[in-house]
Amino acid sequence: DTAVSQTPKYLVTQMGNDKSIKCEQNLGHDTMYWYKQDSKKFLKIMFSYNNKELIINETVPNRFSPKSPDKAHLNLHINSLELGDSAVYFCASSSGLAGGNYEQYFGPGTRLTVT
Amino acid sequence: QKEVEQNSGPLSVPEGAIASLNCTYSDRGSQSFFWYRQYSGKSPELIMFIYSNGDKEDGRFTAQLNKASQYVSLLIRDSQPSDSATYLCAVTGDYKLSFGAGTTVTVRA
């Protein structure tokens, strides 16, 4: 069974469109994250949720809106897509808040290409 | 200013040699330090973490931490072609992991 899954794996869309990426974890973890990895492979935290509560909201444009309907799911909705949003988006989860010795398990990633 | 710095590489080592990867961080309050490996086109996976000064060994991997110098390193002994990947250093702080840009390692057969 896949521990952290994301859909879709690939997403190609045009500028100005709105799109969503879904993430689910079956590890029973309390904390979930969204990361963005740009073309230079730099992995940067965007959001983190703990028990459905927003913990981290980095300096991300408000076109990005996360939603956590329950502890096992964390979705990412992006409005008015821009060329600079092209990247690989990773979902991750951990049993405790980052800051402790908690391994983060990453999903397979969603490669978003905005044309 | 970057919070976590790594040599971007690429670092090329012959099979069987030791690969040495370095990482420095700026937040003196950081408590835990992680090394992730990422194969091309794949997601990061944890190799090991360390939180006490000194060395921690796990198989062919050894992590070294020096909090006074704000320095953490990873040694890969007996490097294998399957070790060819990008290695990401990550540091905790403010309830988040901050990643370095990664060091790409190529092991020559």
CSV table of N, CA, C and O in Angstrom, one decimal, chain A residues 9 33 35 37 40-45 48 55-56 58 90 97-109 111, chain B residues 4 31-34 36 38 40-46 49-51 86 88 92-101:
chain,number,residue,atom,x,y,z
A,9,LYS,N,-0.3,12.9,-11.0
A,9,LYS,CA,1.2,12.8,-11.1
A,9,LYS,C,1.8,13.9,-12.0
A,9,LYS,O,2.8,14.4,-11.7
A,33,TYR,N,2.2,18.2,5.0
A,33,TYR,CA,2.9,19.3,4.5
A,33,TYR,C,2.8,19.4,3.0
A,33,TYR,O,2.6,18.4,2.3
A,35,TYR,N,5.3,20.9,-0.1
A,35,TYR,CA,6.6,21.5,-0.5
A,35,TYR,C,6.5,21.8,-2.0
A,35,TYR,O,5.9,21.1,-2.8
A,37,GLN,N,9.3,22.1,-5.2
A,37,GLN,CA,10.7,21.9,-5.6
A,37,GLN,C,10.8,22.5,-7.0
A,37,GLN,O,10.2,22.0,-8.0
A,40,LYS,N,15.8,24.1,-9.9
A,40,LYS,CA,17.1,24.0,-9.3
A,40,LYS,C,17.1,22.9,-8.2
A,40,LYS,O,18.1,22.8,-7.5
A,41,LYS,N,16.0,22.2,-8.0
A,41,LYS,CA,15.9,21.1,-7.1
A,41,LYS,C,15.8,21.6,-5.6
A,41,LYS,O,15.9,20.8,-4.7
A,42,PHE,N,15.6,22.9,-5.4
A,42,PHE,CA,15.5,23.5,-4.1
A,42,PHE,C,14.1,23.2,-3.5
A,42,PHE,O,13.1,23.5,-4.1
A,43,LEU,N,14.1,22.4,-2.4
A,43,LEU,CA,12.8,22.0,-1.8
A,43,LEU,C,12.4,23.0,-0.7
A,43,LEU,O,13.1,23.1,0.3
A,44,LYS,N,11.2,23.6,-0.9
A,44,LYS,CA,10.8,24.6,0.1
A,44,LYS,C,9.5,24.4,0.7
A,44,LYS,O,8.5,24.1,-0.1
A,45,ILE,N,9.3,24.5,2.0
A,45,ILE,CA,8.0,24.3,2.6
A,45,ILE,C,7.1,25.4,2.2
A,45,ILE,O,7.4,26.5,2.1
A,48,SER,N,2.1,23.6,6.4
A,48,SER,CA,1.9,22.4,7.2
A,48,SER,C,0.7,22.5,8.0
A,48,SER,O,0.2,23.6,8.4
A,55,ILE,N,-0.4,25.2,10.6
A,55,ILE,CA,0.7,25.5,11.5
A,55,ILE,C,1.7,26.5,10.8
A,55,ILE,O,2.1,27.4,11.3
A,56,ILE,N,2.0,26.1,9.6
A,56,ILE,CA,3.0,26.9,8.8
A,56,ILE,C,2.3,27.4,7.5
A,56,ILE,O,1.7,26.6,6.8
A,58,GLU,N,4.1,29.6,4.8
A,58,GLU,CA,5.3,30.4,4.4
A,58,GLU,C,4.8,31.5,3.4
A,58,GLU,O,3.7,31.6,3.0
A,90,PHE,N,5.4,18.4,-3.7
A,90,PHE,CA,5.4,17.2,-2.9
A,90,PHE,C,4.6,17.4,-1.7
A,90,PHE,O,4.7,18.4,-1.0
A,97,LEU,N,5.1,17.1,14.9
A,97,LEU,CA,5.5,18.4,14.2
A,97,LEU,C,6.9,18.4,13.9
A,97,LEU,O,7.8,17.9,14.7
A,98,ALA,N,7.3,19.0,12.7
A,98,ALA,CA,8.7,19.2,12.4
A,98,ALA,C,9.3,20.0,13.5
A,98,ALA,O,8.6,21.0,14.0
A,99,GLY,N,10.5,19.7,13.8
A,99,GLY,CA,11.1,20.4,15.0
A,99,GLY,C,11.5,19.3,16.0
A,99,GLY,O,12.4,19.5,16.8
A,100,GLY,N,10.9,18.1,15.8
A,100,GLY,CA,11.3,17.0,16.6
A,100,GLY,C,12.0,16.0,15.7
A,100,GLY,O,12.2,16.2,14.5
A,101,ASN,N,12.3,14.8,16.2
A,101,ASN,CA,13.0,13.8,15.5
A,101,ASN,C,11.9,12.9,14.7
A,101,ASN,O,11.9,11.7,14.9
A,102,TYR,N,11.1,13.6,13.9
A,102,TYR,CA,10.1,12.9,13.1
A,102,TYR,C,10.4,12.8,11.7
A,102,TYR,O,10.6,13.9,11.0
A,103,GLU,N,10.5,11.6,11.2
A,103,GLU,CA,10.8,11.5,9.7
A,103,GLU,C,9.6,11.9,8.9
A,103,GLU,O,8.4,11.7,9.3
A,104,GLN,N,9.8,12.6,7.9
A,104,GLN,CA,8.8,13.0,7.0
A,104,GLN,C,8.8,12.1,5.8
A,104,GLN,O,9.8,11.8,5.2
A,105,TYR,N,7.6,11.5,5.5
A,105,TYR,CA,7.4,10.6,4.4
A,105,TYR,C,6.8,11.4,3.2
A,105,TYR,O,5.8,12.1,3.4
A,106,PHE,N,7.5,11.3,2.1
A,106,PHE,CA,7.1,12.1,0.9
A,106,PHE,C,6.2,11.3,-0.1
A,106,PHE,O,6.5,10.1,-0.3
A,107,GLY,N,5.3,12.0,-0.7
A,107,GLY,CA,4.5,11.4,-1.8
A,107,GLY,C,5.4,11.4,-3.0
A,107,GLY,O,6.5,12.0,-3.1
A,108,PRO,N,4.9,10.9,-4.1
A,108,PRO,CA,5.6,10.8,-5.4
A,108,PRO,C,5.8,12.1,-6.1
A,108,PRO,O,6.6,12.1,-7.1
A,109,GLY,N,5.1,13.1,-5.7
A,109,GLY,CA,5.2,14.4,-6.4
A,109,GLY,C,4.2,14.6,-7.5
A,109,GLY,O,3.8,13.6,-8.1
A,111,ARG,N,4.1,16.9,-10.9
A,111,ARG,CA,4.8,17.8,-11.8
A,111,ARG,C,3.9,18.7,-12.5
A,111,ARG,O,3.1,18.3,-13.3
B,4,VAL,N,20.3,27.0,5.1
B,4,VAL,CA,21.0,25.7,5.0
B,4,VAL,C,21.9,25.7,3.7
B,4,VAL,O,21.3,25.9,2.6
B,31,GLN,N,17.7,21.8,16.4
B,31,GLN,CA,17.9,20.7,17.2
B,31,GLN,C,18.1,19.4,16.5
B,31,GLN,O,18.8,18.5,17.0
B,32,SER,N,17.5,19.2,15.4
B,32,SER,CA,17.6,17.9,14.7
B,32,SER,C,18.0,18.2,13.2
B,32,SER,O,17.6,19.2,12.6
B,33,PHE,N,18.7,17.2,12.7
B,33,PHE,CA,19.3,17.3,11.4
B,33,PHE,C,19.1,16.0,10.6
B,33,PHE,O,19.4,15.0,11.1
B,34,PHE,N,18.7,16.2,9.4
B,34,PHE,CA,18.3,15.0,8.6
B,34,PHE,C,19.1,15.0,7.3
B,34,PHE,O,19.4,16.1,6.7
B,36,TYR,N,18.4,13.4,3.6
B,36,TYR,CA,17.5,12.7,2.6
B,36,TYR,C,18.3,12.4,1.3
B,36,TYR,O,19.1,13.2,0.9
B,38,GLN,N,17.6,11.7,-2.8
B,38,GLN,CA,16.6,11.9,-3.8
B,38,GLN,C,17.2,11.4,-5.2
B,38,GLN,O,18.1,12.0,-5.7
B,40,SER,N,16.8,10.9,-9.2
B,40,SER,CA,16.3,11.7,-10.3
B,40,SER,C,14.8,11.3,-10.6
B,40,SER,O,14.5,10.2,-10.8
B,41,GLY,N,13.9,12.3,-10.5
B,41,GLY,CA,12.5,12.0,-10.8
B,41,GLY,C,11.7,11.4,-9.7
B,41,GLY,O,10.6,11.0,-9.9
B,42,LYS,N,12.4,11.2,-8.5
B,42,LYS,CA,11.7,10.5,-7.4
B,42,LYS,C,11.6,11.5,-6.2
B,42,LYS,O,12.0,12.6,-6.3
B,43,SER,N,10.9,11.0,-5.2
B,43,SER,CA,10.7,11.8,-4.0
B,43,SER,C,11.9,11.6,-3.0
B,43,SER,O,12.5,10.5,-3.1
B,44,PRO,N,12.1,12.5,-2.1
B,44,PRO,CA,13.1,12.4,-1.1
B,44,PRO,C,12.8,11.2,-0.2
B,44,PRO,O,11.6,11.0,0.2
B,45,GLU,N,13.8,10.5,0.3
B,45,GLU,CA,13.7,9.5,1.3
B,45,GLU,C,14.7,9.6,2.3
B,45,GLU,O,15.9,9.9,2.0
B,46,LEU,N,14.3,9.4,3.6
B,46,LEU,CA,15.3,9.6,4.7
B,46,LEU,C,16.4,8.6,4.7
B,46,LEU,O,16.1,7.4,4.6
B,49,PHE,N,18.9,10.6,10.6
B,49,PHE,CA,18.9,11.9,11.3
B,49,PHE,C,19.8,11.8,12.5
B,49,PHE,O,20.2,10.7,13.0
B,50,ILE,N,20.2,13.0,13.0
B,50,ILE,CA,21.1,13.1,14.1
B,50,ILE,C,20.8,14.3,14.9
B,50,ILE,O,20.3,15.3,14.3
B,51,TYR,N,20.9,14.2,16.2
B,51,TYR,CA,20.5,15.4,17.1
B,51,TYR,C,21.5,15.6,18.2
B,51,TYR,O,21.5,16.6,18.9
B,86,THR,N,21.0,12.8,-5.5
B,86,THR,CA,21.1,14.1,-4.8
B,86,THR,C,20.8,13.9,-3.3
B,86,THR,O,19.8,13.3,-3.0
B,88,LEU,N,20.1,15.6,0.3
B,88,LEU,CA,19.6,16.9,0.8
B,88,LEU,C,19.8,16.9,2.3
B,88,LEU,O,19.4,16.0,3.0
B,92,THR,N,15.9,21.4,11.4
B,92,THR,CA,14.6,21.8,12.0
B,92,THR,C,14.7,23.2,12.6
B,92,THR,O,15.8,23.6,13.0
B,93,GLY,N,13.6,23.8,12.7
B,93,GLY,CA,13.5,25.2,13.3
B,93,GLY,C,12.1,25.7,13.0
B,93,GLY,O,11.6,25.6,11.9
B,94,ASP,N,11.5,26.3,14.0
B,94,ASP,CA,10.1,26.9,13.9
B,94,ASP,C,9.1,26.0,13.3
B,94,ASP,O,8.3,26.4,12.4
B,95,TYR,N,9.1,24.7,13.8
B,95,TYR,CA,8.1,23.7,13.3
B,95,TYR,C,8.2,23.4,11.9
B,95,TYR,O,7.2,23.0,11.2
B,96,LYS,N,9.4,23.6,11.2
B,96,LYS,CA,9.5,23.2,9.9
B,96,LYS,C,10.9,22.7,9.6
B,96,LYS,O,11.8,22.9,10.4
B,97,LEU,N,11.0,22.0,8.5
B,97,LEU,CA,12.3,21.5,8.0
B,97,LEU,C,12.7,22.5,6.9
B,97,LEU,O,12.0,22.8,6.0
B,98,SER,N,14.0,23.0,7.0
B,98,SER,CA,14.6,23.8,6.0
B,98,SER,C,15.6,22.9,5.3
B,98,SER,O,16.5,22.4,5.9
B,99,PHE,N,15.5,22.9,4.0
B,99,PHE,CA,16.4,22.0,3.2
B,99,PHE,C,17.5,22.9,2.5
B,99,PHE,O,17.2,24.0,2.1
B,100,GLY,N,18.6,22.2,2.3
B,100,GLY,CA,19.6,22.8,1.5
B,100,GLY,C,19.3,22.5,0.0
B,100,GLY,O,18.4,21.7,-0.3
B,101,ALA,N,20.1,23.0,-0.8
B,101,ALA,CA,19.9,22.9,-2.3
B,101,ALA,C,20.3,21.5,-2.8
B,101,ALA,O,20.0,21.1,-3.9
